[in-house]
Amino acid sequence: MIALKPVDEISYQAVLDLTVAEEDKGFVAPNVRSLADAWLYRMNGDVFPYAIWADEQVVGFALIDIDEDIQQYMLWRFMIGQEFQGKGYGQAALEVVIDQARAHPVCDHLIVAYVKGNQKMAHLLEKNGFVLDSEEERELVFRLETPGVKL
């Protein structure tokens, strides 16, 4: 069973220890950078670092950024550790993120940006109904409408 739990003193080191394959390093920021970003924006109350758990083991990391002003739920960073890839954890974790976005009382869409050339992420997003929203210099931005039940 996959669960997203806030990074805490129990999961912190496991999140830092996660790595990706050498060929994927240009596509994913190191988790230490993502945790630093979360700390930097902590006073805003809109950036949330999560450990991705498979039962009792940390297998990945997700950084969520919620901007209620534009009703946007953003999966800012997302990674599954190298040794855990190919086991369905990325798909299962993305489904949890989608469910969280749908359950959010304000946000009506989910955004994911990824570095051009990251075919694993492109496939995962397209398989889950995301569509290209915009293109930036180095990244493609994909969007999924998440109407859910809003207040």
PDB file of C-alpha atoms in Angstrom:
ATOM      1  CA  MET A   1       0.000   0.000   0.000  1.00  0.00           C
ATOM      2  CA  ILE A   2       1.320   3.432  -0.980  1.00  0.00           C
ATOM      3  CA  ALA A   3       0.942   6.435   1.312  1.00  0.00           C
ATOM      4  CA  LEU A   4       2.237   9.995   1.235  1.00  0.00           C
ATOM      5  CA  LYS A   5       3.274  11.134   4.709  1.00  0.00           C
ATOM      6  CA  PRO A   6       4.889  14.438   5.656  1.00  0.00           C
ATOM      7  CA  VAL A   7       8.662  14.162   5.884  1.00  0.00           C
ATOM      8  CA  ASP A   8       9.526  13.919   9.573  1.00  0.00           C
ATOM      9  CA  GLU A   9      12.367  12.825  11.820  1.00  0.00           C
ATOM     10  CA  ILE A  10      11.601   9.185  10.978  1.00  0.00           C
ATOM     11  CA  SER A  11      11.635   9.535   7.174  1.00  0.00           C
ATOM     12  CA  TYR A  12      14.069  12.433   6.732  1.00  0.00           C
ATOM     13  CA  GLN A  13      17.260  10.406   6.300  1.00  0.00           C
ATOM     14  CA  ALA A  14      15.567   7.814   4.090  1.00  0.00           C
ATOM     15  CA  VAL A  15      14.365  10.611   1.781  1.00  0.00           C
ATOM     16  CA  LEU A  16      17.878  12.072   1.630  1.00  0.00           C
ATOM     17  CA  ASP A  17      19.338   8.640   0.833  1.00  0.00           C
ATOM     18  CA  LEU A  18      17.081   8.082  -2.207  1.00  0.00           C
ATOM     19  CA  THR A  19      18.860   8.348  -5.552  1.00  0.00           C
ATOM     20  CA  VAL A  20      17.969   7.955  -9.201  1.00  0.00           C
ATOM     21  CA  ALA A  21      19.893   6.196 -11.952  1.00  0.00           C
ATOM     22  CA  GLU A  22      22.795   8.128 -13.443  1.00  0.00           C
ATOM     23  CA  GLU A  23      20.888   8.682 -16.713  1.00  0.00           C
ATOM     24  CA  ASP A  24      17.971  10.246 -14.775  1.00  0.00           C
ATOM     25  CA  LYS A  25      19.982  12.714 -12.671  1.00  0.00           C
ATOM     26  CA  GLY A  26      19.472  15.569 -15.135  1.00  0.00           C
ATOM     27  CA  PHE A  27      15.706  15.204 -14.790  1.00  0.00           C
ATOM     28  CA  VAL A  28      15.289  15.277 -11.005  1.00  0.00           C
ATOM     29  CA  ALA A  29      16.560  17.746  -8.415  1.00  0.00           C
ATOM     30  CA  PRO A  30      18.325  16.086  -5.483  1.00  0.00           C
ATOM     31  CA  ASN A  31      16.002  15.602  -2.525  1.00  0.00           C
ATOM     32  CA  VAL A  32      18.255  17.731  -0.342  1.00  0.00           C
ATOM     33  CA  ARG A  33      17.486  20.653  -2.697  1.00  0.00           C
ATOM     34  CA  SER A  34      13.753  19.939  -2.516  1.00  0.00           C
ATOM     35  CA  LEU A  35      13.821  19.820   1.286  1.00  0.00           C
ATOM     36  CA  ALA A  36      15.751  23.107   1.291  1.00  0.00           C
ATOM     37  CA  ASP A  37      13.094  24.641  -0.982  1.00  0.00           C
ATOM     38  CA  ALA A  38      10.358  23.409   1.368  1.00  0.00           C
ATOM     39  CA  TRP A  39      12.190  24.969   4.312  1.00  0.00           C
ATOM     40  CA  LEU A  40      12.682  28.238   2.433  1.00  0.00           C
ATOM     41  CA  TYR A  41       8.950  28.561   1.703  1.00  0.00           C
ATOM     42  CA  ARG A  42       7.759  27.158   5.062  1.00  0.00           C
ATOM     43  CA  MET A  43       6.386  30.503   6.265  1.00  0.00           C
ATOM     44  CA  ASN A  44       4.046  30.688   3.263  1.00  0.00           C
ATOM     45  CA  GLY A  45       2.305  27.519   4.434  1.00  0.00           C
ATOM     46  CA  ASP A  46       1.804  26.261   0.888  1.00  0.00           C
ATOM     47  CA  VAL A  47       4.735  23.904   0.197  1.00  0.00           C
ATOM     48  CA  PHE A  48       4.597  20.381   1.609  1.00  0.00           C
ATOM     49  CA  PRO A  49       7.337  17.711   1.443  1.00  0.00           C
ATOM     50  CA  TYR A  50       6.113  14.103   1.529  1.00  0.00           C
ATOM     51  CA  ALA A  51       7.883  10.793   1.864  1.00  0.00           C
ATOM     52  CA  ILE A  52       6.313   8.151  -0.356  1.00  0.00           C
ATOM     53  CA  TRP A  53       5.894   5.007   1.708  1.00  0.00           C
ATOM     54  CA  ALA A  54       5.301   1.471   0.430  1.00  0.00           C
ATOM     55  CA  ASP A  55       4.129  -0.295   3.546  1.00  0.00           C
ATOM     56  CA  GLU A  56       7.003   0.281   6.011  1.00  0.00           C
ATOM     57  CA  GLN A  57       9.646   1.539   3.557  1.00  0.00           C
ATOM     58  CA  VAL A  58      10.318   4.970   2.072  1.00  0.00           C
ATOM     59  CA  VAL A  59      10.471   4.494  -1.710  1.00  0.00           C
ATOM     60  CA  GLY A  60      10.131   8.035  -3.014  1.00  0.00           C
ATOM     61  CA  PHE A  61       9.578  11.721  -2.445  1.00  0.00           C
ATOM     62  CA  ALA A  62       6.998  14.295  -3.519  1.00  0.00           C
ATOM     63  CA  LEU A  63       6.939  18.053  -3.017  1.00  0.00           C
ATOM     64  CA  ILE A  64       3.513  19.654  -3.287  1.00  0.00           C
ATOM     65  CA  ASP A  65       2.920  23.387  -3.821  1.00  0.00           C
ATOM     66  CA  ILE A  66      -0.627  24.660  -3.376  1.00  0.00           C
ATOM     67  CA  ASP A  67      -1.585  28.074  -4.761  1.00  0.00           C
ATOM     68  CA  GLU A  68      -5.181  28.725  -3.762  1.00  0.00           C
ATOM     69  CA  ASP A  69      -5.157  32.157  -5.427  1.00  0.00           C
ATOM     70  CA  ILE A  70      -5.114  30.465  -8.832  1.00  0.00           C
ATOM     71  CA  GLN A  71      -6.781  27.236  -7.630  1.00  0.00           C
ATOM     72  CA  GLN A  72      -3.660  25.257  -8.480  1.00  0.00           C
ATOM     73  CA  TYR A  73      -2.311  22.082  -6.902  1.00  0.00           C
ATOM     74  CA  MET A  74       1.204  21.472  -8.182  1.00  0.00           C
ATOM     75  CA  LEU A  75       3.346  18.378  -7.966  1.00  0.00           C
ATOM     76  CA  TRP A  76       6.580  20.379  -7.849  1.00  0.00           C
ATOM     77  CA  ARG A  77       8.997  17.475  -7.371  1.00  0.00           C
ATOM     78  CA  PHE A  78       8.404  13.748  -7.698  1.00  0.00           C
ATOM     79  CA  MET A  79      10.800  10.840  -7.602  1.00  0.00           C
ATOM     80  CA  ILE A  80      10.956   7.138  -6.887  1.00  0.00           C
ATOM     81  CA  GLY A  81      14.284   5.777  -5.701  1.00  0.00           C
ATOM     82  CA  GLN A  82      16.332   3.890  -8.273  1.00  0.00           C
ATOM     83  CA  GLU A  83      16.044   0.543  -6.511  1.00  0.00           C
ATOM     84  CA  PHE A  84      12.251   0.880  -6.263  1.00  0.00           C
ATOM     85  CA  GLN A  85      11.499   1.824  -9.872  1.00  0.00           C
ATOM     86  CA  GLY A  86       9.589  -0.521 -12.148  1.00  0.00           C
ATOM     87  CA  LYS A  87       7.392  -1.821  -9.315  1.00  0.00           C
ATOM     88  CA  GLY A  88       4.360   0.412  -9.839  1.00  0.00           C
ATOM     89  CA  TYR A  89       5.171   2.789  -6.988  1.00  0.00           C
ATOM     90  CA  GLY A  90       5.271   5.860  -9.243  1.00  0.00           C
ATOM     91  CA  GLN A  91       1.827   5.084 -10.652  1.00  0.00           C
ATOM     92  CA  ALA A  92       0.379   4.381  -7.214  1.00  0.00           C
ATOM     93  CA  ALA A  93       1.912   7.521  -5.699  1.00  0.00           C
ATOM     94  CA  LEU A  94       0.651   9.687  -8.570  1.00  0.00           C
ATOM     95  CA  GLU A  95      -2.849   8.286  -7.997  1.00  0.00           C
ATOM     96  CA  VAL A  96      -2.612   9.384  -4.349  1.00  0.00           C
ATOM     97  CA  VAL A  97      -1.528  12.885  -5.435  1.00  0.00           C
ATOM     98  CA  ILE A  98      -4.426  13.065  -7.907  1.00  0.00           C
ATOM     99  CA  ASP A  99      -6.858  12.008  -5.175  1.00  0.00           C
ATOM    100  CA  GLN A 100      -5.451  14.668  -2.839  1.00  0.00           C
ATOM    101  CA  ALA A 101      -5.809  17.324  -5.540  1.00  0.00           C
ATOM    102  CA  ARG A 102      -9.404  16.281  -6.218  1.00  0.00           C
ATOM    103  CA  ALA A 103     -10.182  16.433  -2.492  1.00  0.00           C
ATOM    104  CA  HIS A 104      -8.691  19.908  -2.053  1.00  0.00           C
ATOM    105  CA  PRO A 105     -11.506  22.346  -1.227  1.00  0.00           C
ATOM    106  CA  VAL A 106     -10.260  25.112  -3.549  1.00  0.00           C
ATOM    107  CA  CYS A 107      -7.907  23.790  -6.228  1.00  0.00           C
ATOM    108  CA  ASP A 108      -9.467  22.691  -9.517  1.00  0.00           C
ATOM    109  CA  HIS A 109      -6.412  21.500 -11.436  1.00  0.00           C
ATOM    110  CA  LEU A 110      -3.138  19.678 -10.913  1.00  0.00           C
ATOM    111  CA  ILE A 111       0.048  20.856 -12.620  1.00  0.00           C
ATOM    112  CA  VAL A 112       3.233  18.857 -13.141  1.00  0.00           C
ATOM    113  CA  ALA A 113       6.310  20.255 -14.869  1.00  0.00           C
ATOM    114  CA  TYR A 114       9.158  18.031 -15.924  1.00  0.00           C
ATOM    115  CA  VAL A 115      12.438  18.432 -17.756  1.00  0.00           C
ATOM    116  CA  LYS A 116      12.202  17.822 -21.497  1.00  0.00           C
ATOM    117  CA  GLY A 117      13.438  14.373 -22.433  1.00  0.00           C
ATOM    118  CA  ASN A 118      12.144  12.658 -19.292  1.00  0.00           C
ATOM    119  CA  GLN A 119      10.198   9.989 -21.143  1.00  0.00           C
ATOM    120  CA  LYS A 120       9.327   8.050 -17.972  1.00  0.00           C
ATOM    121  CA  MET A 121       7.477  11.056 -16.575  1.00  0.00           C
ATOM    122  CA  ALA A 122       5.871  11.877 -19.917  1.00  0.00           C
ATOM    123  CA  HIS A 123       4.485   8.353 -20.176  1.00  0.00           C
ATOM    124  CA  LEU A 124       3.244   8.331 -16.575  1.00  0.00           C
ATOM    125  CA  LEU A 125       1.419  11.644 -16.936  1.00  0.00           C
ATOM    126  CA  GLU A 126      -0.135  10.906 -20.323  1.00  0.00           C
ATOM    127  CA  LYS A 127      -1.292   7.491 -19.083  1.00  0.00           C
ATOM    128  CA  ASN A 128      -3.122   9.276 -16.259  1.00  0.00           C
ATOM    129  CA  GLY A 129      -4.955  11.805 -18.420  1.00  0.00           C
ATOM    130  CA  PHE A 130      -2.640  14.810 -18.147  1.00  0.00           C
ATOM    131  CA  VAL A 131      -2.434  17.069 -21.195  1.00  0.00           C
ATOM    132  CA  LEU A 132       0.263  19.494 -22.290  1.00  0.00           C
ATOM    133  CA  ASP A 133      -0.532  22.926 -20.864  1.00  0.00           C
ATOM    134  CA  SER A 134       2.563  24.923 -21.783  1.00  0.00           C
ATOM    135  CA  GLU A 135       6.169  24.639 -22.812  1.00  0.00           C
ATOM    136  CA  GLU A 136       9.031  26.481 -21.197  1.00  0.00           C
ATOM    137  CA  GLU A 137      12.695  26.615 -22.122  1.00  0.00           C
ATOM    138  CA  ARG A 138      13.684  23.393 -20.341  1.00  0.00           C
ATOM    139  CA  GLU A 139      10.355  22.028 -19.148  1.00  0.00           C
ATOM    140  CA  LEU A 140       6.996  20.808 -20.301  1.00  0.00           C
ATOM    141  CA  VAL A 141       4.031  21.644 -18.082  1.00  0.00           C
ATOM    142  CA  PHE A 142       1.198  19.137 -17.956  1.00  0.00           C
ATOM    143  CA  ARG A 143      -2.245  19.720 -16.479  1.00  0.00           C
ATOM    144  CA  LEU A 144      -5.054  17.553 -15.167  1.00  0.00           C
ATOM    145  CA  GLU A 145      -8.442  19.005 -14.311  1.00  0.00           C
ATOM    146  CA  THR A 146      -9.442  17.945 -10.784  1.00  0.00           C
ATOM    147  CA  PRO A 147     -12.917  19.319 -10.243  1.00  0.00           C
ATOM    148  CA  GLY A 148     -13.839  17.014  -7.345  1.00  0.00           C
ATOM    149  CA  VAL A 149     -16.233  18.368  -4.743  1.00  0.00           C
ATOM    150  CA  LYS A 150     -15.390  21.966  -3.916  1.00  0.00           C
ATOM    151  CA  LEU A 151     -16.787  24.230  -1.227  1.00  0.00           C
TER     152      LEU A 151
END
